[in-house]
mmCIF file of C-alpha atoms in Angstrom:
data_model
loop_
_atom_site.group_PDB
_atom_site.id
_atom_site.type_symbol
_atom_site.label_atom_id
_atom_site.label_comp_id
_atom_site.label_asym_id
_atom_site.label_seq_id
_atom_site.Cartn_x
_atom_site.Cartn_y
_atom_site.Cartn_z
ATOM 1 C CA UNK A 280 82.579 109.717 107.463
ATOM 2 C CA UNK A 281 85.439 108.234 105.528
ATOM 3 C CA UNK A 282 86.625 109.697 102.297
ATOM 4 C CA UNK A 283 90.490 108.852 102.457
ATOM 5 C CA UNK A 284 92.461 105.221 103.168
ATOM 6 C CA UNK A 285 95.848 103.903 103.046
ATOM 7 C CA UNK A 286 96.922 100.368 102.234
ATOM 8 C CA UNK A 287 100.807 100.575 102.816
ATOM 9 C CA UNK A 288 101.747 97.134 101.870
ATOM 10 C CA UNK A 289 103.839 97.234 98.480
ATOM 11 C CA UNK A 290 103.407 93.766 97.568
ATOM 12 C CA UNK A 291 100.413 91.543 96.449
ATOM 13 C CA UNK A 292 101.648 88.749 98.670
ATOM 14 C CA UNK A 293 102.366 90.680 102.011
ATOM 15 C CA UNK A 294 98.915 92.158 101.464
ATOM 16 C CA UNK A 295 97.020 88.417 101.592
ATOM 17 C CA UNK A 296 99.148 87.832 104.031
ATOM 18 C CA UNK A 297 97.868 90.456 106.264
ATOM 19 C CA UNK A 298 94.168 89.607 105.049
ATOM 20 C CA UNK A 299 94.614 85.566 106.018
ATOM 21 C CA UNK A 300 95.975 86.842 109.837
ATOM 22 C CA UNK A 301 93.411 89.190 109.929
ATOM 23 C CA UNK A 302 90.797 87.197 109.349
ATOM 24 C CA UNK A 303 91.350 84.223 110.713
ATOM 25 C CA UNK A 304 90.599 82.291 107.384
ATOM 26 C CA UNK A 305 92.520 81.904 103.830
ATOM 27 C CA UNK A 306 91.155 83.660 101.469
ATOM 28 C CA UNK A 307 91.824 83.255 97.836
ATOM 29 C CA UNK A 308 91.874 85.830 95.095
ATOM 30 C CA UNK A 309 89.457 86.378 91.870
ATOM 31 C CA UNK A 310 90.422 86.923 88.200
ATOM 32 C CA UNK A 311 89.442 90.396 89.089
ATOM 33 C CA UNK A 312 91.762 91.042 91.940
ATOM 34 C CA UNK A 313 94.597 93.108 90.255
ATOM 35 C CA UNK A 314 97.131 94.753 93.234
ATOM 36 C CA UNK A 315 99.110 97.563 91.772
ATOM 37 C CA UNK A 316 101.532 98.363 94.890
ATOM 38 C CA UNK A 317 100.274 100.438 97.904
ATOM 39 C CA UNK A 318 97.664 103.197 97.903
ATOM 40 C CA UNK A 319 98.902 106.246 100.692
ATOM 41 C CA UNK A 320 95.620 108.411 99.729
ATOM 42 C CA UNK A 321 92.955 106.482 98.065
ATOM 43 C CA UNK A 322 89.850 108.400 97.679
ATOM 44 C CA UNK A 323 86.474 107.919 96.095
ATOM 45 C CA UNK A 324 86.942 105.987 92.786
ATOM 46 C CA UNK A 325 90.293 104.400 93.523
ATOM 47 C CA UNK A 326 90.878 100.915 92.696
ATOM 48 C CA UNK A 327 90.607 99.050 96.350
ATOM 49 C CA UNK A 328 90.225 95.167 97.805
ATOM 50 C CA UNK A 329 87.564 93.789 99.674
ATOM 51 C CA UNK A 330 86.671 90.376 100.580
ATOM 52 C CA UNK A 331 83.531 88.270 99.914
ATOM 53 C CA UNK A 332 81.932 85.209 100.590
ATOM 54 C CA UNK A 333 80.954 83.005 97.419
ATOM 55 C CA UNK A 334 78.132 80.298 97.129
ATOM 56 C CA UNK A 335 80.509 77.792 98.156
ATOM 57 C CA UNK A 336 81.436 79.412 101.295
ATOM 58 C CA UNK A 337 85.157 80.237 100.928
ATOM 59 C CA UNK A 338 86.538 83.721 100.947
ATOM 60 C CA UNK A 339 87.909 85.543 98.303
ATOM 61 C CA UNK A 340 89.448 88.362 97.305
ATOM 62 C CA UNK A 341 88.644 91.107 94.667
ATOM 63 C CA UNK A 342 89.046 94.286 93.396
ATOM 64 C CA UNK A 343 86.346 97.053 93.145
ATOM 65 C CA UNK A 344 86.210 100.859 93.138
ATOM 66 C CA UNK A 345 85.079 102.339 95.875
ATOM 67 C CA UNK A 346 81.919 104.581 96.077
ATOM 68 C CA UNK A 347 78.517 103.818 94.546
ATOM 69 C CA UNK A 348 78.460 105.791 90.731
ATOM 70 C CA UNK A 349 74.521 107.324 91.167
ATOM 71 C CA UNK A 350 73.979 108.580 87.512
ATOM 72 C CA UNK A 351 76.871 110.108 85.030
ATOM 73 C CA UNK A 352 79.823 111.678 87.063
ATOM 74 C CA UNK A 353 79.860 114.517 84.386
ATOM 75 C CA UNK A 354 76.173 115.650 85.305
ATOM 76 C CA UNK A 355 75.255 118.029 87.543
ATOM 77 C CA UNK A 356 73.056 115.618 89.351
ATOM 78 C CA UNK A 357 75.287 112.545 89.389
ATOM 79 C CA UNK A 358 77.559 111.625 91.911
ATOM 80 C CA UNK A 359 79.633 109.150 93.559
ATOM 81 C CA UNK A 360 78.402 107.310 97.451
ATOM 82 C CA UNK A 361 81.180 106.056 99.264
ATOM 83 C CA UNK A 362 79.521 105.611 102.558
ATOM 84 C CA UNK A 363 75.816 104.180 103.529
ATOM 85 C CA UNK A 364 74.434 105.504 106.766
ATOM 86 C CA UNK A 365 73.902 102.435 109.007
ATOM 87 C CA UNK A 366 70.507 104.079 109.967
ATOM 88 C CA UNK A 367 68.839 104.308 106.908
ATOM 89 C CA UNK A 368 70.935 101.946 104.756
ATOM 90 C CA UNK A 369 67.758 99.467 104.598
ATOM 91 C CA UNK A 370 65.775 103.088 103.606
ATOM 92 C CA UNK A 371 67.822 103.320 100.219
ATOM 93 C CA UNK A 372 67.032 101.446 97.110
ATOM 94 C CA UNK A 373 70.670 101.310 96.068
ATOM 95 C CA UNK A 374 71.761 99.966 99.270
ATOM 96 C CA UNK A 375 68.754 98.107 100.448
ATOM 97 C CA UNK A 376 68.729 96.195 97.110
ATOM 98 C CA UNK A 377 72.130 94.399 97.462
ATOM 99 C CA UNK A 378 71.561 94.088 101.209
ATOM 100 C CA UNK A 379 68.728 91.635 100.496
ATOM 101 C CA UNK A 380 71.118 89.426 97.899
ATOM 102 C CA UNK A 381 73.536 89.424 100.544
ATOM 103 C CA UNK A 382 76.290 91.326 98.920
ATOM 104 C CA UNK A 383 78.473 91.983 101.759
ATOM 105 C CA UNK A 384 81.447 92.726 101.986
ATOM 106 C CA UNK A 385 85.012 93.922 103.967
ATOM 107 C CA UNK A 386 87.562 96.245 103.390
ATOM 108 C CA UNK A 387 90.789 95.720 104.950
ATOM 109 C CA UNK A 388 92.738 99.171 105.070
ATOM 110 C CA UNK A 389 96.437 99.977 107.112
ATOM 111 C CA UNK A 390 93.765 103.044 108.138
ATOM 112 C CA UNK A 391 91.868 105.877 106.791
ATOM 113 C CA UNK A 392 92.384 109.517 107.391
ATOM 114 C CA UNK A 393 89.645 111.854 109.105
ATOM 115 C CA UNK A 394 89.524 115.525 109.563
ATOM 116 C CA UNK A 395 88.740 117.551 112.588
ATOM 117 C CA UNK A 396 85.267 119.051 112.241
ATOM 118 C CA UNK A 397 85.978 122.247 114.181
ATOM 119 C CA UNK A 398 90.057 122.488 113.521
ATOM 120 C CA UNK A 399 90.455 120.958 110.000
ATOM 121 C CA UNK A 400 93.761 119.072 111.253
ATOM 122 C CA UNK A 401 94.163 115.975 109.680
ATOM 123 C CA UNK A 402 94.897 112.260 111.409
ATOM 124 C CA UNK A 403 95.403 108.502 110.558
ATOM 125 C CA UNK A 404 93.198 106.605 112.132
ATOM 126 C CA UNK A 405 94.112 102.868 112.833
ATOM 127 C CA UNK A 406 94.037 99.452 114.316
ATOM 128 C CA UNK A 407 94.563 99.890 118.627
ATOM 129 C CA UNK A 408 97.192 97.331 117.967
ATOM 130 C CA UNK A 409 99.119 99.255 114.928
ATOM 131 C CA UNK A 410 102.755 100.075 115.689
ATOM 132 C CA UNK A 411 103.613 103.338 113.706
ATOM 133 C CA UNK A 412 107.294 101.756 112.767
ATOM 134 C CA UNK A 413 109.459 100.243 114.574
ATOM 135 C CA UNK A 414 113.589 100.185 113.962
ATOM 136 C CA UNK A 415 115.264 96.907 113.530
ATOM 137 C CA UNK A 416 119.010 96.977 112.368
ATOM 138 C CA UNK A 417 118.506 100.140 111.721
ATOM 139 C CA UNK A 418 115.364 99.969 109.489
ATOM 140 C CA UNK A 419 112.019 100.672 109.812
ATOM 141 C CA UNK A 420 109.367 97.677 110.028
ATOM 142 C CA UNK A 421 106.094 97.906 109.349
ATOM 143 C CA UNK A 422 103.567 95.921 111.940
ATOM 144 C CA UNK A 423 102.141 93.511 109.839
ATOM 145 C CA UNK A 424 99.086 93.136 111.916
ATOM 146 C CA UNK A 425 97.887 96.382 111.926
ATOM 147 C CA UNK A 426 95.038 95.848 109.014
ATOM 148 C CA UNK A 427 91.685 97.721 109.666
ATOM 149 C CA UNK A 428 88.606 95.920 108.977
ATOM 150 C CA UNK A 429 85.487 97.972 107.868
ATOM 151 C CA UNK A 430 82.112 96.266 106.936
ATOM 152 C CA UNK A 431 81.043 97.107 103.500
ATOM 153 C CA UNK A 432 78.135 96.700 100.508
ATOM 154 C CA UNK A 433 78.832 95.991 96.887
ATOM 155 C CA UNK A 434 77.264 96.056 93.693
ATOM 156 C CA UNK A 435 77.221 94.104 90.596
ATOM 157 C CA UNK A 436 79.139 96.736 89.091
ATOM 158 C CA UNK A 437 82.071 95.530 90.975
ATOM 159 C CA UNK A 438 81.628 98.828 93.244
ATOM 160 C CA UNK A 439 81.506 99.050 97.274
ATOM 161 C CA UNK A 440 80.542 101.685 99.846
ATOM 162 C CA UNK A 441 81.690 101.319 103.408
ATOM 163 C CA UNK A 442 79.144 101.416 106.192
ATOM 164 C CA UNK A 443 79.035 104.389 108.211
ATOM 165 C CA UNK A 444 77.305 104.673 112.134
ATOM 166 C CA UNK A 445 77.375 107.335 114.832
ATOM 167 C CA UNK A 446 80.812 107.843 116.644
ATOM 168 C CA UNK A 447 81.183 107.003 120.423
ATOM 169 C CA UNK A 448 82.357 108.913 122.600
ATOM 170 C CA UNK A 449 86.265 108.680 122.297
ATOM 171 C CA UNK A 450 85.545 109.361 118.323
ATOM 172 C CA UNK A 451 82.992 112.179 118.492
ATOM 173 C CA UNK A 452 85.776 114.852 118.981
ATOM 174 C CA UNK A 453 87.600 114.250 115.687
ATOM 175 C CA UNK A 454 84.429 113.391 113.963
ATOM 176 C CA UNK A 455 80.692 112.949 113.872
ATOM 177 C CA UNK A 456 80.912 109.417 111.934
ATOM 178 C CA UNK A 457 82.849 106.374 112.195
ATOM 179 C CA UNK A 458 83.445 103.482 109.558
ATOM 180 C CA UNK A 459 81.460 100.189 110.482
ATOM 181 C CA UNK A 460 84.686 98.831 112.212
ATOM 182 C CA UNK A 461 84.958 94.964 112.950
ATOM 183 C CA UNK A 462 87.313 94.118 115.131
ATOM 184 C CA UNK A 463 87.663 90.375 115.616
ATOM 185 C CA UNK A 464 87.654 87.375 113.084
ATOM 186 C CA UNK A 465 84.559 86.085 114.335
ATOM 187 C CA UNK A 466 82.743 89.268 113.975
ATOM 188 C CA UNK A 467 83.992 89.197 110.491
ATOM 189 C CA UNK A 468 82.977 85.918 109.593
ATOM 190 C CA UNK A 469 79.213 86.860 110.966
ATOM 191 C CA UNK A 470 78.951 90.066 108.736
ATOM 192 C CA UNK A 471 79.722 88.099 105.656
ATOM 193 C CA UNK A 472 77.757 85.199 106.644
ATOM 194 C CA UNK A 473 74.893 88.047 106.264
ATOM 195 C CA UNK A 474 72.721 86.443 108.899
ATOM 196 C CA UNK A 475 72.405 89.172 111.491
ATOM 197 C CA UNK A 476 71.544 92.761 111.138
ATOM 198 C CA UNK A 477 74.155 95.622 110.463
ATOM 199 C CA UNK A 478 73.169 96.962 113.389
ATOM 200 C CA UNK A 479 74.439 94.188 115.764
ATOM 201 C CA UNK A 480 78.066 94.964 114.742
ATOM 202 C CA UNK A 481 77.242 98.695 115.832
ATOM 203 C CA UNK A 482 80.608 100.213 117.886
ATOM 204 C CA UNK A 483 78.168 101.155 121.360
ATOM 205 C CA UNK A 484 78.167 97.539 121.941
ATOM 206 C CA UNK A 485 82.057 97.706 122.704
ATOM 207 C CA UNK A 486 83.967 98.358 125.709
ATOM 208 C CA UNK A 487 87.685 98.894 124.310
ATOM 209 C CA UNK A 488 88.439 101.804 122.079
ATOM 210 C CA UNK A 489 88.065 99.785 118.034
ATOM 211 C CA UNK A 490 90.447 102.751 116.870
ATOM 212 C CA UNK A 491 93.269 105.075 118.029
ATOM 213 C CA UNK A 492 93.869 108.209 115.722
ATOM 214 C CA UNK A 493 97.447 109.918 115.204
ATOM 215 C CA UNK A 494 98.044 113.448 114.002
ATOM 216 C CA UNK A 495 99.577 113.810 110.197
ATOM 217 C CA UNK A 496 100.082 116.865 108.301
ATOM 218 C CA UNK A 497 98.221 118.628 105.572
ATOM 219 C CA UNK A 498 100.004 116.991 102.912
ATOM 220 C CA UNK A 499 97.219 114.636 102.537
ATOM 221 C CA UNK A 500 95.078 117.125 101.841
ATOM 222 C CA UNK A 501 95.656 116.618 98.098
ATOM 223 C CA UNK A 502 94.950 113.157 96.453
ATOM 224 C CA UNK A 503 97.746 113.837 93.977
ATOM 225 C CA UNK A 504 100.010 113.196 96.805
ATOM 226 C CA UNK A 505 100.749 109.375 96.833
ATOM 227 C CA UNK A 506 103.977 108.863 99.131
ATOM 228 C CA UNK A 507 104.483 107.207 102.202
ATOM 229 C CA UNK A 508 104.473 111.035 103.752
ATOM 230 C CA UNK A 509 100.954 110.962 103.880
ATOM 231 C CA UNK A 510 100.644 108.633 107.054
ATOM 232 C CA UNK A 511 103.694 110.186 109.108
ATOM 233 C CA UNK A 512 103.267 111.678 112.284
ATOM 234 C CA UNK A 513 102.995 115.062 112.348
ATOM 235 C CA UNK A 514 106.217 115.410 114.239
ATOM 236 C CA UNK A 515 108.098 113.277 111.564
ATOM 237 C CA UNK A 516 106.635 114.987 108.762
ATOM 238 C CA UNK A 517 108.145 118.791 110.416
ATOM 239 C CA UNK A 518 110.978 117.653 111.075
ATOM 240 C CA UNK A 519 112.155 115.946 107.896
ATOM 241 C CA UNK A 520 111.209 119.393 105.883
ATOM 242 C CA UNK A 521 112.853 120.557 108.495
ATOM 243 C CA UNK A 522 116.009 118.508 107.401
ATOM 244 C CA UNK A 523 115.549 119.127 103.818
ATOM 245 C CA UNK A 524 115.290 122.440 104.108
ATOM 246 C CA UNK A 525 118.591 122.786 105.900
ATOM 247 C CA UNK A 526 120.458 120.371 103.523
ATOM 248 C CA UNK A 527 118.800 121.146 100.446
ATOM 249 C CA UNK A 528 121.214 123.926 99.324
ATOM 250 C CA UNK A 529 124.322 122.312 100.461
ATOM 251 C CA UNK A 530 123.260 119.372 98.691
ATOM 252 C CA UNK A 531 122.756 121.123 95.161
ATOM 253 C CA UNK A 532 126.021 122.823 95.376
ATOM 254 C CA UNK A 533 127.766 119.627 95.831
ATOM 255 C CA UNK A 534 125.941 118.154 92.676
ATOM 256 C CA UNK A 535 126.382 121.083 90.550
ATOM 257 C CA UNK A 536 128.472 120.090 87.128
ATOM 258 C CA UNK A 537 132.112 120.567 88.576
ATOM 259 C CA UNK A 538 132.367 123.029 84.791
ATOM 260 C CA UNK A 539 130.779 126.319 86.132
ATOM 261 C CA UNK A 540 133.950 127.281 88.450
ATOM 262 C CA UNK A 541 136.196 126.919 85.273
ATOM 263 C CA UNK A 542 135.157 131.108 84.670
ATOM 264 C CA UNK A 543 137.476 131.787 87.654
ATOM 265 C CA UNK A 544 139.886 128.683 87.843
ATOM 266 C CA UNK A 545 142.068 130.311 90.336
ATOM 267 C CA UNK A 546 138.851 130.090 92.945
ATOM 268 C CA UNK A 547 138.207 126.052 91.949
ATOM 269 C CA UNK A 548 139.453 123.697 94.265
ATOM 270 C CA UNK A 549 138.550 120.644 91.832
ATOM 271 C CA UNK A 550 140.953 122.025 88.704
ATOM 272 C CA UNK A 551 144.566 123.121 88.795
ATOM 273 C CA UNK A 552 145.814 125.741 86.299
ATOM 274 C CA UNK A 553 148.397 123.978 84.370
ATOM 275 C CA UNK A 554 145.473 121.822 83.187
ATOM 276 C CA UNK A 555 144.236 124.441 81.564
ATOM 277 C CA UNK A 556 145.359 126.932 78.724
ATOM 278 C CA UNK A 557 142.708 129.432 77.022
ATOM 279 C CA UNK A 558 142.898 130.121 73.305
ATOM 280 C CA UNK A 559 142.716 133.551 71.387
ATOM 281 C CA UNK A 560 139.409 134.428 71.615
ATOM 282 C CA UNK A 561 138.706 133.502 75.547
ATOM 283 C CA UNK A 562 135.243 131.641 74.801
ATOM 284 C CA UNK A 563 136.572 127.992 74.801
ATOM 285 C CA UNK A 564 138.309 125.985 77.726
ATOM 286 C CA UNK A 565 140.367 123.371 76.316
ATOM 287 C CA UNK A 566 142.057 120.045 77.890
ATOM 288 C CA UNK A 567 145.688 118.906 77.174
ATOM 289 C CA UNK A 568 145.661 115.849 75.268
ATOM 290 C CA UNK A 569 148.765 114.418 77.221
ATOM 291 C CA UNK A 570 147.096 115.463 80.673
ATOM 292 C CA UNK A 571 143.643 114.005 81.701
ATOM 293 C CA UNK A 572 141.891 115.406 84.448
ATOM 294 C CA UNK A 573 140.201 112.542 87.095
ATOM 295 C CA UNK A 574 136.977 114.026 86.505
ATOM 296 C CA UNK A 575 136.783 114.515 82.690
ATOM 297 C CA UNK A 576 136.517 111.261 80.407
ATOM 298 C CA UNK A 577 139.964 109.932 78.826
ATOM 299 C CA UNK A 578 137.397 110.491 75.082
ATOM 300 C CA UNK A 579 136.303 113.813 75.848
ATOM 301 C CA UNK A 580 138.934 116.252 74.591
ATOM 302 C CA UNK A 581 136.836 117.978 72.535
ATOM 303 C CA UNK A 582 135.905 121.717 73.428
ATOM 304 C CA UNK A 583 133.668 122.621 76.667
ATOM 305 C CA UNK A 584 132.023 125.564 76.714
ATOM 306 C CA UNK A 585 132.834 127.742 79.170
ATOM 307 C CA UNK A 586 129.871 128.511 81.517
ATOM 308 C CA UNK A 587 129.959 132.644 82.580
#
């Protein structure tokens, strides 16, 4: 099964990028393709990009949203297919029927997330040959060839489903179910080509591992969480909450307005008393005009009120 993916890349032109190595092949993007930055935790119904083959046999590029729409989404009946069994895909009208026009297609993800069937931990699952980051000059870099691609089906409703078959063995701990993965170019160009079955491209026929999986932390539980937190390690994850935990105070008290220690001047170590003189009533704090303070404005002379 595959209900979550991540496509990391930030720009439209790194992303094509990644496609064209991937695959072996330039591809070239439709008037629908429309790239609106990465997608951490994309789930059914998110925007995504898959590539096709035209009449004319060049690849392009497009935009659909992922998952099959079977019947209003506001009925109690209708629902939203994101995955076709590879078993019975040929069984199902809404399948079977774009199968036979030869409405392939591929989905090229940084990975998708799965969930442990007995445990409920989560984990990003991606490319053997993806590099989680890597430090250069002190920054992280992103392995640009770590792009996943997943055999799919689309509609002429601009919508896809990804092709689902029974794990092998180094999968069926995690999960039951494993994404159609293809894992060379020329595999790639066959499955659009649509002239073999699905089941030809089936993972038992595969030595090496298509996949290695990664623990991350319950944080992308939630579609509503879109940041790059999502894909982290679990270890990275802990121990930057860790961090912010431990700095998070420190770092509010040194951001807090430098005015709410003027109750008690004597106890501020940013103001000095003969900047200051009260008037009658003690409510107001008020600035000599011929001193200026380094942290107040040369204009602002006019009365601050004094936080208690």
């Amino acid at each position: 099964m595959c209900g979550r993916a991540a496509v990391i890349n930030t720009r439209a032109d790194s992303y094509l990028q990644q496609i064209n190595r991937t695959l072996g092949a330039p591809v070239q993007p439709t008037s629908t393709f429309s790239y609106q930055g990465a997608s951490y935790n994309a789930g059914p119904g998110s925007s995504l990009h898959v590539v096709t083959k035209n009449s004319n046999q060049q690849y392009q590029v497009s935009t659909m949203t992922w998952g099959f729409q079977l019947g209003p989404l506001k009925t109690t009946w209708g629902k939203r297919v994101q995955n076709a069994r590879l078993e019975s895909i040929y069984e199902k009208p809404f399948f079977s029927k774009p199968l036979k026009q030869g409405k392939r297609c591929v989905a090229f993800f940084s990975g998708f997330y799965e969930w442990n069937e007995t445990t409920g931990d989560a984990f990003f699952v991606h490319h053997p040959s993806h590099q989680i980051a890597k430090k250069e000059n002190g920054k992280r870099k992103y392995n640009p060839r770590c792009l996943l691609a997943i055999g799919g089906v689309y509609n002429d409703q601009h919508e896809f489903a990804i092709v689902t078959q029974p794990s092998p063995s180094y999968f069926r701990d995690l999960h039951h179910r494993l994404p159609l993965v293809l894992p060379t170019p020329d595999k790639m160009v066959a499955y659009l080509s649509g002239k073999s079955l699905l089941t030809t491209y089936a993972a038992r026929f595969y030595e090496s591992p298509l996949v290695r999986t990664y623990q991350v932390s319950n944080h992308v539980n939630s579609t509503k969480h879109q940041d790059r937190q999502c894909f982290h390690t679990l270890d990275h994850y802990q121990s930057k909450k860790t961090l912010h935990k431990f700095f998070g105070k420190a770092e509010s008290r040194s951001t807090r307005s430098p005015f709410l220690s003027l109750s008690n001047p004597k106890r501020s170590k940013r103001f000095k008393t003969d900047h200051l003189i009260k008037n009658e009533n003690h409510d107001d704090v008020i600035l000599k005009k011929e001193e200026h303070h380094p942290l107040v404005k040369k204009e602002d002379h006019h009365v601050i009120k004094k936080a208690y």
